[in-house]
Structures are given as C-alpha cells and as structure tokens.
PDB file of C-alpha atoms in Angstrom:
ATOM      1  CA  MET Q 185    -104.634  15.064   3.103  1.00  0.00           C
ATOM      2  CA  PHE Q 186    -106.126  16.409  -0.141  1.00  0.00           C
ATOM      3  CA  PHE Q 187    -102.812  17.765  -1.410  1.00  0.00           C
ATOM      4  CA  SER Q 188    -100.875  14.615  -0.488  1.00  0.00           C
ATOM      5  CA  ARG Q 189    -103.337  12.549  -2.529  1.00  0.00           C
ATOM      6  CA  LEU Q 190    -103.144  15.004  -5.392  1.00  0.00           C
ATOM      7  CA  ARG Q 191     -99.350  14.697  -5.394  1.00  0.00           C
ATOM      8  CA  LYS Q 192     -99.635  10.898  -5.580  1.00  0.00           C
ATOM      9  CA  ASP Q 193    -102.135  11.134  -8.456  1.00  0.00           C
ATOM     10  CA  ILE Q 194     -99.818  13.473 -10.365  1.00  0.00           C
ATOM     11  CA  ALA Q 195     -96.836  11.210  -9.666  1.00  0.00           C
ATOM     12  CA  ALA Q 196     -98.805   8.221 -10.992  1.00  0.00           C
ATOM     13  CA  ALA Q 197     -99.583  10.125 -14.209  1.00  0.00           C
ATOM     14  CA  LYS Q 198     -95.926  11.102 -14.604  1.00  0.00           C
ATOM     15  CA  ARG Q 199     -94.827   7.488 -14.027  1.00  0.00           C
ATOM     16  CA  ASN Q 200     -97.291   5.871 -16.421  1.00  0.00           C
ATOM     17  CA  ASP Q 201     -97.537   8.378 -19.280  1.00  0.00           C
ATOM     18  CA  PRO Q 202     -94.358   8.809 -21.355  1.00  0.00           C
ATOM     19  CA  ALA Q 203     -95.924  11.904 -22.958  1.00  0.00           C
ATOM     20  CA  ALA Q 204     -96.080  13.724 -19.610  1.00  0.00           C
ATOM     21  CA  ARG Q 205     -93.400  16.429 -19.565  1.00  0.00           C
ATOM     22  CA  ASN Q 206     -93.728  17.798 -16.048  1.00  0.00           C
ATOM     23  CA  LYS Q 207     -96.004  17.751 -13.009  1.00  0.00           C
ATOM     24  CA  PHE Q 208     -97.264  21.298 -13.506  1.00  0.00           C
ATOM     25  CA  GLU Q 209     -98.550  20.399 -16.982  1.00  0.00           C
ATOM     26  CA  ILE Q 210    -100.229  17.292 -15.583  1.00  0.00           C
ATOM     27  CA  TRP Q 211    -101.978  19.312 -12.895  1.00  0.00           C
ATOM     28  CA  LEU Q 212    -103.258  21.827 -15.454  1.00  0.00           C
ATOM     29  CA  THR Q 213    -104.283  19.566 -18.336  1.00  0.00           C
ATOM     30  CA  TYR Q 214    -104.867  15.920 -17.357  1.00  0.00           C
ATOM     31  CA  SER Q 215    -108.584  15.101 -17.169  1.00  0.00           C
ATOM     32  CA  GLY Q 216    -107.946  11.924 -15.166  1.00  0.00           C
ATOM     33  CA  VAL Q 217    -106.215  13.901 -12.413  1.00  0.00           C
ATOM     34  CA  HIS Q 218    -109.019  16.482 -12.443  1.00  0.00           C
ATOM     35  CA  ALA Q 219    -111.684  13.773 -12.212  1.00  0.00           C
ATOM     36  CA  LEU Q 220    -109.983  12.167  -9.210  1.00  0.00           C
ATOM     37  CA  SER Q 221    -109.666  15.544  -7.463  1.00  0.00           C
ATOM     38  CA  TRP Q 222    -113.367  16.269  -7.972  1.00  0.00           C
ATOM     39  CA  HIS Q 223    -114.175  12.731  -6.795  1.00  0.00           C
ATOM     40  CA  ARG Q 224    -112.274  13.167  -3.532  1.00  0.00           C
ATOM     41  CA  TRP Q 225    -114.360  16.259  -2.750  1.00  0.00           C
ATOM     42  CA  ALA Q 226    -117.596  14.493  -3.777  1.00  0.00           C
ATOM     43  CA  ASN Q 227    -116.683  11.452  -1.680  1.00  0.00           C
ATOM     44  CA  ARG Q 228    -116.119  13.646   1.356  1.00  0.00           C
ATOM     45  CA  LEU Q 229    -119.525  15.294   0.883  1.00  0.00           C
ATOM     46  CA  TYR Q 230    -121.105  11.836   0.485  1.00  0.00           C
ATOM     47  CA  ARG Q 231    -119.577  10.595   3.753  1.00  0.00           C
ATOM     48  CA  MET Q 232    -120.847  13.762   5.466  1.00  0.00           C
ATOM     49  CA  HIS Q 233    -124.352  12.766   4.225  1.00  0.00           C
ATOM     50  CA  PHE Q 234    -124.606  15.677   1.776  1.00  0.00           C
ATOM     51  CA  LYS Q 235    -125.502  13.102  -0.841  1.00  0.00           C
ATOM     52  CA  LEU Q 236    -127.361  15.372  -3.260  1.00  0.00           C
ATOM     53  CA  LEU Q 237    -124.505  17.860  -3.270  1.00  0.00           C
ATOM     54  CA  ALA Q 238    -122.079  14.982  -3.756  1.00  0.00           C
ATOM     55  CA  ARG Q 239    -124.035  13.770  -6.795  1.00  0.00           C
ATOM     56  CA  ILE Q 240    -124.169  17.266  -8.253  1.00  0.00           C
ATOM     57  CA  THR Q 241    -120.390  17.513  -7.827  1.00  0.00           C
ATOM     58  CA  SER Q 242    -119.811  14.149  -9.533  1.00  0.00           C
ATOM     59  CA  GLN Q 243    -122.055  15.100 -12.446  1.00  0.00           C
ATOM     60  CA  TRP Q 244    -120.244  18.409 -12.841  1.00  0.00           C
ATOM     61  CA  ALA Q 245    -116.962  16.489 -12.932  1.00  0.00           C
ATOM     62  CA  LYS Q 246    -118.446  14.191 -15.574  1.00  0.00           C
ATOM     63  CA  PHE Q 247    -119.451  17.193 -17.678  1.00  0.00           C
ATOM     64  CA  CYS Q 248    -115.954  18.683 -17.406  1.00  0.00           C
ATOM     65  CA  THR Q 249    -113.868  15.507 -17.853  1.00  0.00           C
ATOM     66  CA  GLY Q 250    -116.022  12.844 -19.518  1.00  0.00           C
ATOM     67  CA  ILE Q 251    -115.333  10.547 -16.542  1.00  0.00           C
ATOM     68  CA  GLU Q 252    -118.224   9.414 -14.337  1.00  0.00           C
ATOM     69  CA  ILE Q 253    -117.346   8.295 -10.809  1.00  0.00           C
ATOM     70  CA  HIS Q 254    -120.021   7.635  -8.219  1.00  0.00           C
ATOM     71  CA  PRO Q 255    -119.244   9.703  -5.096  1.00  0.00           C
ATOM     72  CA  ALA Q 256    -119.390   6.584  -2.886  1.00  0.00           C
ATOM     73  CA  ALA Q 257    -116.651   4.747  -4.817  1.00  0.00           C
ATOM     74  CA  LYS Q 258    -113.444   4.161  -2.854  1.00  0.00           C
ATOM     75  CA  ILE Q 259    -110.340   5.180  -4.808  1.00  0.00           C
ATOM     76  CA  ALA Q 260    -106.875   5.237  -3.291  1.00  0.00           C
ATOM     77  CA  ALA Q 261    -104.306   7.921  -4.030  1.00  0.00           C
ATOM     78  CA  GLY Q 262    -101.885   7.117  -6.842  1.00  0.00           C
ATOM     79  CA  VAL Q 263    -104.429   5.852  -9.391  1.00  0.00           C
ATOM     80  CA  PHE Q 264    -103.972   6.937 -13.018  1.00  0.00           C
ATOM     81  CA  ILE Q 265    -106.873   7.397 -15.446  1.00  0.00           C
ATOM     82  CA  ASP Q 266    -105.288   7.877 -18.876  1.00  0.00           C
ATOM     83  CA  HIS Q 267    -107.279  10.131 -21.276  1.00  0.00           C
ATOM     84  CA  GLY Q 268    -110.384   8.939 -19.468  1.00  0.00           C
ATOM     85  CA  GLY Q 269    -113.183   9.600 -21.953  1.00  0.00           C
ATOM     86  CA  GLY Q 270    -116.105   7.270 -21.271  1.00  0.00           C
ATOM     87  CA  VAL Q 271    -114.766   5.817 -18.015  1.00  0.00           C
ATOM     88  CA  VAL Q 272    -117.536   4.796 -15.584  1.00  0.00           C
ATOM     89  CA  ILE Q 273    -116.870   3.711 -11.981  1.00  0.00           C
ATOM     90  CA  GLY Q 274    -119.787   2.434  -9.917  1.00  0.00           C
ATOM     91  CA  GLU Q 275    -120.936   3.075  -6.376  1.00  0.00           C
ATOM     92  CA  THR Q 276    -119.389   0.088  -4.566  1.00  0.00           C
ATOM     93  CA  ALA Q 277    -116.207  -0.090  -6.656  1.00  0.00           C
ATOM     94  CA  GLU Q 278    -112.888  -0.085  -4.777  1.00  0.00           C
ATOM     95  CA  ILE Q 279    -109.617   0.803  -6.497  1.00  0.00           C
ATOM     96  CA  GLU Q 280    -106.225   0.457  -4.840  1.00  0.00           C
ATOM     97  CA  GLU Q 281    -102.979   2.345  -5.428  1.00  0.00           C
ATOM     98  CA  GLY Q 282    -101.057   1.895  -8.667  1.00  0.00           C
ATOM     99  CA  VAL Q 283    -104.056   0.976 -10.822  1.00  0.00           C
ATOM    100  CA  VAL Q 284    -104.026   2.255 -14.418  1.00  0.00           C
ATOM    101  CA  ILE Q 285    -107.353   2.731 -16.201  1.00  0.00           C
ATOM    102  CA  TYR Q 286    -107.621   3.607 -19.899  1.00  0.00           C
ATOM    103  CA  GLN Q 287    -110.454   5.246 -21.831  1.00  0.00           C
ATOM    104  CA  GLY Q 288    -113.815   3.545 -22.221  1.00  0.00           C
ATOM    105  CA  VAL Q 289    -113.459   1.329 -19.137  1.00  0.00           C
ATOM    106  CA  THR Q 290    -116.525   0.412 -17.073  1.00  0.00           C
ATOM    107  CA  LEU Q 291    -116.257  -0.862 -13.505  1.00  0.00           C
ATOM    108  CA  GLY Q 292    -119.916  -1.685 -13.110  1.00  0.00           C
ATOM    109  CA  GLY Q 293    -122.565  -4.150 -12.014  1.00  0.00           C
ATOM    110  CA  THR Q 294    -124.562  -6.802 -13.830  1.00  0.00           C
ATOM    111  CA  GLY Q 295    -128.107  -5.892 -12.748  1.00  0.00           C
ATOM    112  CA  LYS Q 296    -130.213  -4.387  -9.996  1.00  0.00           C
ATOM    113  CA  GLU Q 297    -128.728  -6.420  -7.125  1.00  0.00           C
ATOM    114  CA  LYS Q 298    -128.002  -4.628  -3.855  1.00  0.00           C
ATOM    115  CA  GLY Q 299    -124.900  -4.609  -1.685  1.00  0.00           C
ATOM    116  CA  LYS Q 300    -121.422  -5.085  -3.118  1.00  0.00           C
ATOM    117  CA  ARG Q 301    -122.139  -5.144  -6.855  1.00  0.00           C
ATOM    118  CA  HIS Q 302    -119.073  -3.451  -8.366  1.00  0.00           C
ATOM    119  CA  PRO Q 303    -115.534  -4.831  -8.577  1.00  0.00           C
ATOM    120  CA  THR Q 304    -112.580  -4.429  -6.244  1.00  0.00           C
ATOM    121  CA  ILE Q 305    -109.390  -3.674  -8.184  1.00  0.00           C
ATOM    122  CA  ARG Q 306    -106.218  -4.538  -6.287  1.00  0.00           C
ATOM    123  CA  ARG Q 307    -102.830  -2.817  -6.505  1.00  0.00           C
ATOM    124  CA  ASN Q 308    -101.027  -2.304  -9.820  1.00  0.00           C
ATOM    125  CA  VAL Q 309    -103.788  -3.674 -12.057  1.00  0.00           C
ATOM    126  CA  THR Q 310    -103.999  -2.402 -15.649  1.00  0.00           C
ATOM    127  CA  VAL Q 311    -107.451  -2.165 -17.221  1.00  0.00           C
ATOM    128  CA  SER Q 312    -107.057  -1.559 -20.962  1.00  0.00           C
ATOM    129  CA  CYS Q 313    -109.195   0.465 -23.390  1.00  0.00           C
ATOM    130  CA  GLY Q 314    -112.868  -0.461 -23.585  1.00  0.00           C
ATOM    131  CA  ALA Q 315    -112.717  -3.253 -20.987  1.00  0.00           C
ATOM    132  CA  LYS Q 316    -115.813  -3.959 -18.893  1.00  0.00           C
ATOM    133  CA  VAL Q 317    -115.394  -5.413 -15.402  1.00  0.00           C
ATOM    134  CA  LEU Q 318    -118.883  -6.230 -14.155  1.00  0.00           C
ATOM    135  CA  GLY Q 319    -119.761  -7.658 -10.746  1.00  0.00           C
ATOM    136  CA  GLY Q 320    -118.823  -7.606  -7.073  1.00  0.00           C
ATOM    137  CA  PHE Q 321    -115.695  -9.765  -7.360  1.00  0.00           C
ATOM    138  CA  THR Q 322    -111.977  -9.027  -6.983  1.00  0.00           C
ATOM    139  CA  VAL Q 323    -109.352  -8.469  -9.665  1.00  0.00           C
ATOM    140  CA  GLY Q 324    -106.104  -9.651  -8.110  1.00  0.00           C
ATOM    141  CA  GLU Q 325    -102.937  -7.613  -7.683  1.00  0.00           C
ATOM    142  CA  GLY Q 326    -100.877  -6.993 -10.809  1.00  0.00           C
ATOM    143  CA  ALA Q 327    -103.487  -8.419 -13.194  1.00  0.00           C
ATOM    144  CA  ARG Q 328    -103.877  -7.123 -16.752  1.00  0.00           C
ATOM    145  CA  ILE Q 329    -107.287  -6.819 -18.427  1.00  0.00           C
ATOM    146  CA  GLY Q 330    -107.019  -6.786 -22.227  1.00  0.00           C
ATOM    147  CA  ALA Q 331    -108.635  -4.186 -24.462  1.00  0.00           C
ATOM    148  CA  GLY Q 332    -112.330  -4.831 -25.049  1.00  0.00           C
ATOM    149  CA  ALA Q 333    -112.504  -7.728 -22.575  1.00  0.00           C
ATOM    150  CA  VAL Q 334    -115.714  -8.354 -20.623  1.00  0.00           C
ATOM    151  CA  VAL Q 335    -114.779  -9.751 -17.208  1.00  0.00           C
ATOM    152  CA  LEU Q 336    -117.588 -11.403 -15.254  1.00  0.00           C
ATOM    153  CA  LYS Q 337    -115.735 -13.420 -12.598  1.00  0.00           C
ATOM    154  CA  GLU Q 338    -112.801 -13.161 -10.207  1.00  0.00           C
ATOM    155  CA  VAL Q 339    -109.323 -12.713 -11.644  1.00  0.00           C
ATOM    156  CA  PRO Q 340    -106.291 -14.216  -9.850  1.00  0.00           C
ATOM    157  CA  PRO Q 341    -103.223 -12.080  -9.080  1.00  0.00           C
ATOM    158  CA  PHE Q 342    -100.783 -11.380 -11.949  1.00  0.00           C
ATOM    159  CA  ALA Q 343    -103.147 -12.890 -14.533  1.00  0.00           C
ATOM    160  CA  THR Q 344    -103.807 -11.683 -18.068  1.00  0.00           C
ATOM    161  CA  VAL Q 345    -107.460 -11.737 -19.149  1.00  0.00           C
ATOM    162  CA  VAL Q 346    -108.730 -11.377 -22.729  1.00  0.00           C
ATOM    163  CA  GLY Q 347    -111.891 -11.969 -24.734  1.00  0.00           C
ATOM    164  CA  ILE Q 348    -115.671 -11.948 -24.363  1.00  0.00           C
ATOM    165  CA  PRO Q 349    -116.392 -13.328 -21.858  1.00  0.00           C
ATOM    166  CA  GLY Q 350    -112.997 -12.716 -20.290  1.00  0.00           C
ATOM    167  CA  ARG Q 351    -110.766 -15.749 -19.739  1.00  0.00           C
ATOM    168  CA  VAL Q 352    -107.373 -16.069 -18.103  1.00  0.00           C
ATOM    169  CA  VAL Q 353    -104.679 -16.870 -20.687  1.00  0.00           C
ATOM    170  CA  ARG Q 354    -101.550 -16.163 -18.638  1.00  0.00           C
ATOM    171  CA  ILE Q 355    -100.497 -16.095 -14.991  1.00  0.00           C
ATOM    172  CA  ASN Q 356     -97.103 -14.626 -14.129  1.00  0.00           C
ATOM    173  CA  GLY Q 357     -96.316 -14.592 -17.845  1.00  0.00           C
ATOM    174  CA  GLU Q 358     -96.907 -18.340 -18.300  1.00  0.00           C
ATOM    175  CA  ARG Q 359     -99.642 -19.548 -20.613  1.00  0.00           C
ATOM    176  CA  THR Q 360    -102.522 -21.302 -18.855  1.00  0.00           C
ATOM    177  CA  GLN Q 361    -104.520 -22.387 -21.890  1.00  0.00           C
ATOM    178  CA  THR Q 362    -104.499 -22.120 -25.645  1.00  0.00           C
ATOM    179  CA  LEU Q 363    -106.919 -19.739 -27.256  1.00  0.00           C
ATOM    180  CA  LEU Q 364    -109.928 -21.325 -28.862  1.00  0.00           C
ATOM    181  CA  PRO Q 365    -109.293 -22.313 -32.488  1.00  0.00           C
ATOM    182  CA  GLU Q 366    -111.176 -20.673 -35.292  1.00  0.00           C
ATOM    183  CA  LYS Q 367    -114.491 -22.238 -36.253  1.00  0.00           C
ATOM    184  CA  GLU Q 368    -114.337 -25.014 -38.827  1.00  0.00           C
ATOM    185  CA  ASP Q 369    -114.867 -23.854 -42.413  1.00  0.00           C
ATOM    186  CA  PRO Q 370    -117.871 -25.804 -43.808  1.00  0.00           C
ATOM    187  CA  VAL Q 371    -116.797 -25.208 -47.422  1.00  0.00           C
ATOM    188  CA  ALA Q 372    -113.334 -26.629 -46.803  1.00  0.00           C
ATOM    189  CA  LYS Q 373    -114.875 -29.585 -44.984  1.00  0.00           C
ATOM    190  CA  GLU Q 374    -117.169 -30.354 -47.920  1.00  0.00           C
ATOM    191  CA  LEU Q 375    -114.288 -30.102 -50.422  1.00  0.00           C
ATOM    192  CA  CYS Q 376    -112.279 -32.592 -48.373  1.00  0.00           C
ATOM    193  CA  ALA Q 377    -115.222 -35.017 -48.359  1.00  0.00           C
ATOM    194  CA  LEU Q 378    -115.618 -34.702 -52.143  1.00  0.00           C
ATOM    195  CA  ARG Q 379    -111.931 -35.313 -52.654  1.00  0.00           C
ATOM    196  CA  GLU Q 380    -112.123 -38.511 -50.600  1.00  0.00           C
ATOM    197  CA  LYS Q 381    -115.039 -39.697 -52.739  1.00  0.00           C
ATOM    198  CA  VAL Q 382    -113.075 -38.982 -55.926  1.00  0.00           C
ATOM    199  CA  PHE Q 383    -110.119 -41.012 -54.632  1.00  0.00           C
ATOM    200  CA  ALA Q 384    -112.435 -43.916 -53.786  1.00  0.00           C
ATOM    201  CA  LEU Q 385    -114.051 -43.840 -57.242  1.00  0.00           C
ATOM    202  CA  GLU Q 386    -110.643 -43.767 -58.942  1.00  0.00           C
ATOM    203  CA  GLU Q 387    -109.625 -46.888 -57.022  1.00  0.00           C
ATOM    204  CA  GLU Q 388    -112.835 -48.673 -58.072  1.00  0.00           C
ATOM    205  CA  ILE Q 389    -112.241 -47.705 -61.713  1.00  0.00           C
ATOM    206  CA  LYS Q 390    -108.703 -49.078 -61.569  1.00  0.00           C
ATOM    207  CA  GLU Q 391    -109.969 -52.373 -60.147  1.00  0.00           C
ATOM    208  CA  LEU Q 392    -112.634 -52.647 -62.863  1.00  0.00           C
ATOM    209  CA  ARG Q 393    -110.128 -51.924 -65.620  1.00  0.00           C
ATOM    210  CA  GLY Q 394    -107.743 -54.474 -64.194  1.00  0.00           C
ATOM    211  CA  GLY Q 395    -110.471 -57.110 -64.201  1.00  0.00           C
ATOM    212  CA  LYS Q 396    -111.351 -56.356 -67.823  1.00  0.00           C
ATOM    213  CA  GLU Q 397    -107.701 -56.686 -68.917  1.00  0.00           C
ATOM    214  CA  GLU Q 398    -107.435 -60.080 -67.230  1.00  0.00           C
ATOM    215  CA  ASN Q 399    -110.619 -61.323 -68.982  1.00  0.00           C
ATOM    216  CA  HIS Q 400    -109.283 -60.098 -72.333  1.00  0.00           C
ATOM    217  CA  GLU Q 401    -106.006 -62.036 -71.884  1.00  0.00           C
ATOM    218  CA  ASN Q 402    -107.879 -65.254 -70.988  1.00  0.00           C
ATOM    219  CA  LEU Q 403    -109.771 -64.993 -74.243  1.00  0.00           C
TER     220      LEU Q 403
END
C-alpha cells in the first residue's frame, strides 16, 4: 500500500513538473514527495491513536521539508506539492487525486470552530502560489485557484478563482463576470468639472459680446 501510493506521488511529480528528469531523481530530491511519504506514516500512527508520535513525525517532516501537514489530514495518492516551502494543510482537510499545490499555499480554517473547518479539494484542482483556501467548504473538480487568492466560500467545478476575497471569473473557460474597474481618479474628475465650467463661461462671454455688438450697431 505504501509503495503503491509512493509510485503514484512520483508519477504525479513527473507528470506535472517539466523539470523532472526521471523518477529516481524525484524520489531522492523532491521535498513534496518526501512530505507526503512522511505524512502517510504520521496519518497511520494517528489512526492507531499514537497521536503524540504522529505529531512528532509531522513536525519532523516540517523541519526537513518546510511543509506542514496535520497527521489527521486525508490526502489521496497522486497529489503533487511543487517546491512546497510554506505549504500548510490543516487537520480536517481532504485532498483528492491529481491535485497540484504550489509553494506558500494554506488549506486552513477561519477561526476556532470545531468539526469540519478545513477545505475539501476535489480531483485535478490547481492551487497556485500563495493562495489561501480557508473554511470547511468544497473546491470543485478541475478548479483553478489563482496566485495570492484568498478563497472563503465554495468553488464550483472547473472554475477559475482570483482576487481577495476570491471570486469566480471563469467556468469551463467562459467568463462569468468582468473584473471590477479601477477606482475613479479624483484629480481627473475635478479637471473634467473645471473644463465644463470653462466651456460654460466661454459661452456666456460669447453671448455678452454678441449683445454688445448689436447695441453698438443700433446706435
């Protein structure tokens, strides 16, 4: 079981990282693969109720890889953590096969609530650098979370989410909404108002001059 999962993890790294030259190199040098291997052992200890030993194992893995995974988190085989520095995965998080996670990602909670408080990440989701997915909701299959996004609510399948807070901008490649426009420039607004006043004054001056010319001709 352990070795079959390890093979799937290595295959996922080979499939998703164009810099990967061969599986032996991945097994020796990829911190994401190492972190997942340590996690599978810690998770087994946790389920056997050796919870302190499981936590010690997870903290040792964090020290070695820079990736912190709670031993109770459920992670399928075939997940790829690329580079991995700063990745944090919470206790009740669930991650399905084919998910790609980049450095700086947090799959966390939003407070001290109990129960299911970390996200469920469905198959083939990509979570880009620095993204934060916070809460006990589901990110649908094939979704893409943009770099630096902060996702606080459920994401539909095959959606693209960007921004803070995260908002869905595409589903199945089709745009769902336009991005918010830039804030109005107050200086430009004031210049436009002044220009309108100048135009109005010029019209008044023309009317006054025209009236004076008419009076001069009558004389």
